[in-house]
Amino acid sequence: MRLIVFDCDGTLVDSQHAIVAAAERAFRGHGLEPPSAEAVQATIGLSLELAIAAWRPETGVAERKLLADAYRAAWRALRDEEGVREPLFPGALATLTELDRQGHLLAIATGKSRPGLLSVLEHHGLLSMFVSLQTADRHPSKPHPGMLEAAMRETGSLPGETLMIGDTSYDMAMARAAGVGAIGVGWGYHSVDHLIAAGASAVLERFEDLLALVPDEPA
């Protein structure tokens, strides 16, 4: 594959605990019962506003914006004041380093905002590996194919030479909508069955297993 696009939360980094904590702070700060951890995990990968709408369907646009702003503030406080960081999943760094060495173009398509993504990549020293960063604050939420289409445009890649790696059914559906290959990961936030039903051609058990599914040299 010429272009390999990765999701971030649940694929590269384990962010579920920080996401659940930020949601709880945001809701409690507005006197609301926070969503359950299971409800939050089910929506990881969507844009923040869509996730909030799923957690609390009765909210209107204005209240969703207030809760989204409160969530972002809570996230910044967790990161900057309390030092909370999202750890890389085992094997991520070694696999990305090898794919980069082989000459594959690496990109990200994530439900994170661009500042949040940059913070993660800079913390782990990964920013220089990625040639295209697509975030939910600049595109429609997954599973809309806009992020993948933008990554292909930026890198001059065709759907047939592009692969999406993600942990949710939203990632797999986005890949199918964009006409690109879809591979799920088994350590994230949606079940293997959900990934396959959404269009995954394979589901990785270990990050390193990806190396066996792509050629040593890009197409």
mmCIF file of C-alpha atoms in Angstrom:
data_model
loop_
_atom_site.group_PDB
_atom_site.id
_atom_site.type_symbol
_atom_site.label_atom_id
_atom_site.label_comp_id
_atom_site.label_asym_id
_atom_site.label_seq_id
_atom_site.Cartn_x
_atom_site.Cartn_y
_atom_site.Cartn_z
ATOM 1 C CA MET A 1 0.000 0.000 0.000
ATOM 2 C CA ARG A 2 1.158 3.502 -0.804
ATOM 3 C CA LEU A 3 -0.897 5.282 1.882
ATOM 4 C CA ILE A 4 -1.743 3.813 5.295
ATOM 5 C CA VAL A 5 -4.161 5.864 7.379
ATOM 6 C CA PHE A 6 -4.539 5.297 11.115
ATOM 7 C CA ASP A 7 -7.228 6.228 13.555
ATOM 8 C CA CYS A 8 -5.822 7.634 16.820
ATOM 9 C CA ASP A 9 -7.989 6.919 19.899
ATOM 10 C CA GLY A 10 -8.259 3.170 20.453
ATOM 11 C CA THR A 11 -5.873 2.403 17.599
ATOM 12 C CA LEU A 12 -2.607 4.223 18.292
ATOM 13 C CA VAL A 13 -3.246 5.342 21.874
ATOM 14 C CA ASP A 14 -5.391 4.118 24.753
ATOM 15 C CA SER A 15 -7.401 7.229 25.581
ATOM 16 C CA GLN A 16 -10.612 5.755 26.964
ATOM 17 C CA HIS A 17 -9.962 6.607 30.618
ATOM 18 C CA ALA A 18 -9.134 10.231 29.858
ATOM 19 C CA ILE A 19 -12.157 10.578 27.559
ATOM 20 C CA VAL A 20 -14.497 9.132 30.181
ATOM 21 C CA ALA A 21 -13.013 11.415 32.865
ATOM 22 C CA ALA A 22 -13.360 14.531 30.692
ATOM 23 C CA ALA A 23 -16.975 13.686 29.858
ATOM 24 C CA GLU A 24 -17.786 13.156 33.530
ATOM 25 C CA ARG A 25 -16.280 16.531 34.499
ATOM 26 C CA ALA A 26 -18.071 18.347 31.687
ATOM 27 C CA PHE A 27 -21.490 16.944 32.575
ATOM 28 C CA ARG A 28 -21.129 17.309 36.332
ATOM 29 C CA GLY A 29 -19.959 20.872 35.814
ATOM 30 C CA HIS A 30 -23.347 21.598 34.259
ATOM 31 C CA GLY A 31 -25.262 19.726 36.959
ATOM 32 C CA LEU A 32 -26.002 16.763 34.703
ATOM 33 C CA GLU A 33 -25.645 13.045 35.273
ATOM 34 C CA PRO A 34 -22.610 11.973 33.227
ATOM 35 C CA PRO A 35 -22.859 9.256 30.595
ATOM 36 C CA SER A 36 -21.710 5.776 31.562
ATOM 37 C CA ALA A 37 -18.229 4.619 30.618
ATOM 38 C CA GLU A 38 -19.843 2.112 28.241
ATOM 39 C CA ALA A 39 -21.828 4.856 26.502
ATOM 40 C CA VAL A 40 -18.707 6.976 26.086
ATOM 41 C CA GLN A 41 -16.617 4.089 24.761
ATOM 42 C CA ALA A 42 -19.302 3.246 22.195
ATOM 43 C CA THR A 43 -18.971 6.703 20.612
ATOM 44 C CA ILE A 44 -15.184 7.106 20.633
ATOM 45 C CA GLY A 45 -14.259 7.988 17.075
ATOM 46 C CA LEU A 46 -17.213 10.264 16.392
ATOM 47 C CA SER A 47 -16.878 14.037 16.462
ATOM 48 C CA LEU A 48 -17.433 15.467 19.935
ATOM 49 C CA GLU A 49 -20.781 17.090 19.145
ATOM 50 C CA LEU A 50 -22.185 13.855 17.696
ATOM 51 C CA ALA A 51 -20.908 11.906 20.697
ATOM 52 C CA ILE A 52 -22.611 14.323 23.093
ATOM 53 C CA ALA A 53 -25.845 14.021 21.122
ATOM 54 C CA ALA A 54 -25.630 10.238 21.548
ATOM 55 C CA TRP A 55 -24.896 10.515 25.280
ATOM 56 C CA ARG A 56 -27.749 12.975 25.873
ATOM 57 C CA PRO A 57 -30.209 12.911 22.936
ATOM 58 C CA GLU A 58 -32.515 15.518 24.480
ATOM 59 C CA THR A 59 -29.909 18.296 24.274
ATOM 60 C CA GLY A 60 -30.320 21.065 21.742
ATOM 61 C CA VAL A 61 -27.584 22.598 19.629
ATOM 62 C CA ALA A 62 -26.773 25.323 22.144
ATOM 63 C CA GLU A 63 -26.460 22.939 25.083
ATOM 64 C CA ARG A 64 -24.338 20.540 23.064
ATOM 65 C CA LYS A 65 -21.962 23.389 22.282
ATOM 66 C CA LEU A 66 -21.712 24.313 25.974
ATOM 67 C CA LEU A 67 -21.011 20.699 26.907
ATOM 68 C CA ALA A 68 -18.460 20.380 24.101
ATOM 69 C CA ASP A 69 -16.639 23.493 25.329
ATOM 70 C CA ALA A 70 -16.725 22.132 28.889
ATOM 71 C CA TYR A 71 -15.366 18.792 27.679
ATOM 72 C CA ARG A 72 -12.465 20.473 25.883
ATOM 73 C CA ALA A 73 -11.661 22.529 28.976
ATOM 74 C CA ALA A 74 -11.754 19.386 31.134
ATOM 75 C CA TRP A 75 -9.484 17.580 28.684
ATOM 76 C CA ARG A 76 -6.946 20.420 28.751
ATOM 77 C CA ALA A 77 -7.007 20.437 32.549
ATOM 78 C CA LEU A 78 -6.414 16.688 32.689
ATOM 79 C CA ARG A 79 -3.489 17.025 30.290
ATOM 80 C CA ASP A 80 -1.862 20.264 31.395
ATOM 81 C CA GLU A 81 -2.636 20.423 35.110
ATOM 82 C CA GLU A 82 -2.751 16.756 36.053
ATOM 83 C CA GLY A 83 -0.328 15.333 33.495
ATOM 84 C CA VAL A 84 -2.746 12.758 32.112
ATOM 85 C CA ARG A 85 -1.406 11.260 28.886
ATOM 86 C CA GLU A 86 -2.685 8.666 26.461
ATOM 87 C CA PRO A 87 -0.207 5.761 26.245
ATOM 88 C CA LEU A 88 0.694 4.141 22.957
ATOM 89 C CA PHE A 89 -0.581 0.618 22.516
ATOM 90 C CA PRO A 90 2.107 -2.095 22.571
ATOM 91 C CA GLY A 91 3.885 -2.467 19.252
ATOM 92 C CA ALA A 92 2.649 0.828 17.825
ATOM 93 C CA LEU A 93 5.984 2.651 17.784
ATOM 94 C CA ALA A 94 7.968 -0.245 16.330
ATOM 95 C CA THR A 95 5.374 -0.911 13.625
ATOM 96 C CA LEU A 96 5.048 2.726 12.602
ATOM 97 C CA THR A 97 8.833 3.071 12.503
ATOM 98 C CA GLU A 98 9.162 0.054 10.218
ATOM 99 C CA LEU A 99 6.365 1.175 7.886
ATOM 100 C CA ASP A 100 7.981 4.598 7.661
ATOM 101 C CA ARG A 101 11.370 3.009 6.953
ATOM 102 C CA GLN A 102 9.839 0.952 4.144
ATOM 103 C CA GLY A 103 8.601 4.132 2.481
ATOM 104 C CA HIS A 104 4.865 3.896 3.067
ATOM 105 C CA LEU A 105 3.076 7.213 3.451
ATOM 106 C CA LEU A 106 1.455 7.395 6.877
ATOM 107 C CA ALA A 107 -1.554 9.524 7.762
ATOM 108 C CA ILE A 108 -4.146 9.929 10.505
ATOM 109 C CA ALA A 109 -7.924 10.331 10.348
ATOM 110 C CA THR A 110 -9.358 10.916 13.806
ATOM 111 C CA GLY A 111 -12.330 12.203 15.739
ATOM 112 C CA LYS A 112 -9.897 14.302 17.778
ATOM 113 C CA SER A 113 -9.470 18.012 17.212
ATOM 114 C CA ARG A 114 -6.238 19.077 15.547
ATOM 115 C CA PRO A 115 -4.757 20.575 18.762
ATOM 116 C CA GLY A 116 -5.536 17.355 20.637
ATOM 117 C CA LEU A 117 -3.960 15.212 17.940
ATOM 118 C CA LEU A 118 -0.840 17.364 17.739
ATOM 119 C CA SER A 119 -0.440 17.126 21.512
ATOM 120 C CA VAL A 120 -0.506 13.316 21.364
ATOM 121 C CA LEU A 121 1.867 13.012 18.425
ATOM 122 C CA GLU A 122 4.347 15.517 19.825
ATOM 123 C CA HIS A 123 4.312 13.840 23.239
ATOM 124 C CA HIS A 124 5.202 10.482 21.699
ATOM 125 C CA GLY A 125 7.637 11.899 19.126
ATOM 126 C CA LEU A 126 5.551 10.692 16.188
ATOM 127 C CA LEU A 127 4.630 13.904 14.403
ATOM 128 C CA SER A 128 7.349 13.701 11.738
ATOM 129 C CA MET A 129 6.185 10.242 10.614
ATOM 130 C CA PHE A 130 2.799 11.423 9.339
ATOM 131 C CA VAL A 131 2.412 13.272 6.063
ATOM 132 C CA SER A 132 -1.317 14.013 6.429
ATOM 133 C CA LEU A 133 -3.392 14.768 9.540
ATOM 134 C CA GLN A 134 -7.173 14.805 9.168
ATOM 135 C CA THR A 135 -9.289 15.763 12.174
ATOM 136 C CA ALA A 136 -12.971 16.066 13.042
ATOM 137 C CA ASP A 137 -12.802 19.829 13.535
ATOM 138 C CA ARG A 138 -12.028 20.231 9.826
ATOM 139 C CA HIS A 139 -14.255 17.554 8.291
ATOM 140 C CA PRO A 140 -17.623 15.864 8.746
ATOM 141 C CA SER A 141 -17.583 13.181 11.430
ATOM 142 C CA LYS A 142 -16.869 9.559 10.643
ATOM 143 C CA PRO A 143 -18.214 7.536 8.913
ATOM 144 C CA HIS A 144 -18.338 10.286 6.264
ATOM 145 C CA PRO A 145 -15.411 9.631 3.883
ATOM 146 C CA GLY A 146 -14.205 13.248 3.852
ATOM 147 C CA MET A 147 -11.119 12.695 5.998
ATOM 148 C CA LEU A 148 -9.882 9.812 3.872
ATOM 149 C CA GLU A 149 -10.618 11.655 0.651
ATOM 150 C CA ALA A 150 -8.603 14.632 1.913
ATOM 151 C CA ALA A 151 -5.672 12.407 2.892
ATOM 152 C CA MET A 152 -5.670 10.837 -0.563
ATOM 153 C CA ARG A 153 -5.779 14.236 -2.244
ATOM 154 C CA GLU A 154 -2.912 15.547 -0.134
ATOM 155 C CA THR A 155 -0.704 12.552 -0.910
ATOM 156 C CA GLY A 156 -1.758 11.902 -4.489
ATOM 157 C CA SER A 157 -2.971 8.421 -3.583
ATOM 158 C CA LEU A 158 -5.765 6.374 -5.149
ATOM 159 C CA PRO A 159 -8.375 4.359 -3.199
ATOM 160 C CA GLY A 160 -6.884 1.105 -4.458
ATOM 161 C CA GLU A 161 -3.518 1.942 -2.910
ATOM 162 C CA THR A 162 -4.889 3.233 0.403
ATOM 163 C CA LEU A 163 -5.572 1.344 3.629
ATOM 164 C CA MET A 164 -7.479 2.441 6.756
ATOM 165 C CA ILE A 165 -6.549 1.009 10.157
ATOM 166 C CA GLY A 166 -9.018 1.567 12.998
ATOM 167 C CA ASP A 167 -10.712 0.146 16.057
ATOM 168 C CA THR A 168 -14.341 1.119 15.480
ATOM 169 C CA SER A 169 -17.144 0.351 13.071
ATOM 170 C CA TYR A 170 -17.084 4.065 12.163
ATOM 171 C CA ASP A 171 -13.532 3.625 10.802
ATOM 172 C CA MET A 172 -14.502 0.590 8.764
ATOM 173 C CA ALA A 173 -17.634 2.269 7.371
ATOM 174 C CA MET A 174 -15.614 5.369 6.482
ATOM 175 C CA ALA A 175 -13.101 3.216 4.628
ATOM 176 C CA ARG A 176 -15.805 1.466 2.662
ATOM 177 C CA ALA A 177 -17.473 4.784 1.813
ATOM 178 C CA ALA A 178 -14.139 6.051 0.461
ATOM 179 C CA GLY A 179 -13.471 2.839 -1.470
ATOM 180 C CA VAL A 180 -10.269 2.010 0.438
ATOM 181 C CA GLY A 181 -9.140 -1.122 2.239
ATOM 182 C CA ALA A 182 -10.209 -1.566 5.863
ATOM 183 C CA ILE A 183 -8.387 -3.416 8.647
ATOM 184 C CA GLY A 184 -9.608 -3.431 12.228
ATOM 185 C CA VAL A 185 -7.635 -3.758 15.439
ATOM 186 C CA GLY A 186 -8.711 -6.046 18.234
ATOM 187 C CA TRP A 187 -7.434 -3.960 21.167
ATOM 188 C CA GLY A 188 -9.726 -0.961 20.734
ATOM 189 C CA TYR A 189 -13.265 0.020 21.664
ATOM 190 C CA HIS A 190 -15.526 -1.968 19.291
ATOM 191 C CA SER A 191 -15.781 -5.752 19.174
ATOM 192 C CA VAL A 192 -14.273 -7.910 16.459
ATOM 193 C CA ASP A 193 -17.771 -8.877 15.320
ATOM 194 C CA HIS A 194 -18.760 -5.218 14.923
ATOM 195 C CA LEU A 195 -15.600 -4.495 12.937
ATOM 196 C CA ILE A 196 -16.166 -7.374 10.544
ATOM 197 C CA ALA A 197 -19.840 -6.499 10.124
ATOM 198 C CA ALA A 198 -18.831 -2.933 9.254
ATOM 199 C CA GLY A 199 -16.466 -4.105 6.518
ATOM 200 C CA ALA A 200 -13.090 -5.025 8.017
ATOM 201 C CA SER A 201 -11.220 -7.469 5.796
ATOM 202 C CA ALA A 202 -9.098 -8.544 8.782
ATOM 203 C CA VAL A 203 -8.743 -7.713 12.473
ATOM 204 C CA LEU A 204 -5.264 -7.507 13.979
ATOM 205 C CA GLU A 205 -4.496 -9.245 17.269
ATOM 206 C CA ARG A 206 -1.143 -7.434 17.659
ATOM 207 C CA PHE A 207 0.061 -4.186 16.132
ATOM 208 C CA GLU A 208 3.037 -5.966 14.561
ATOM 209 C CA ASP A 209 0.681 -8.224 12.587
ATOM 210 C CA LEU A 210 0.043 -5.298 10.238
ATOM 211 C CA LEU A 211 3.512 -5.748 8.736
ATOM 212 C CA ALA A 212 2.505 -9.142 7.331
ATOM 213 C CA LEU A 213 -0.542 -7.640 5.608
ATOM 214 C CA VAL A 214 1.213 -4.928 3.612
ATOM 215 C CA PRO A 215 4.069 -5.397 1.144
ATOM 216 C CA ASP A 216 7.592 -4.525 2.248
ATOM 217 C CA GLU A 217 7.670 -1.819 -0.390
ATOM 218 C CA PRO A 218 4.781 0.563 -1.154
ATOM 219 C CA ALA A 219 2.835 0.039 -4.362
#
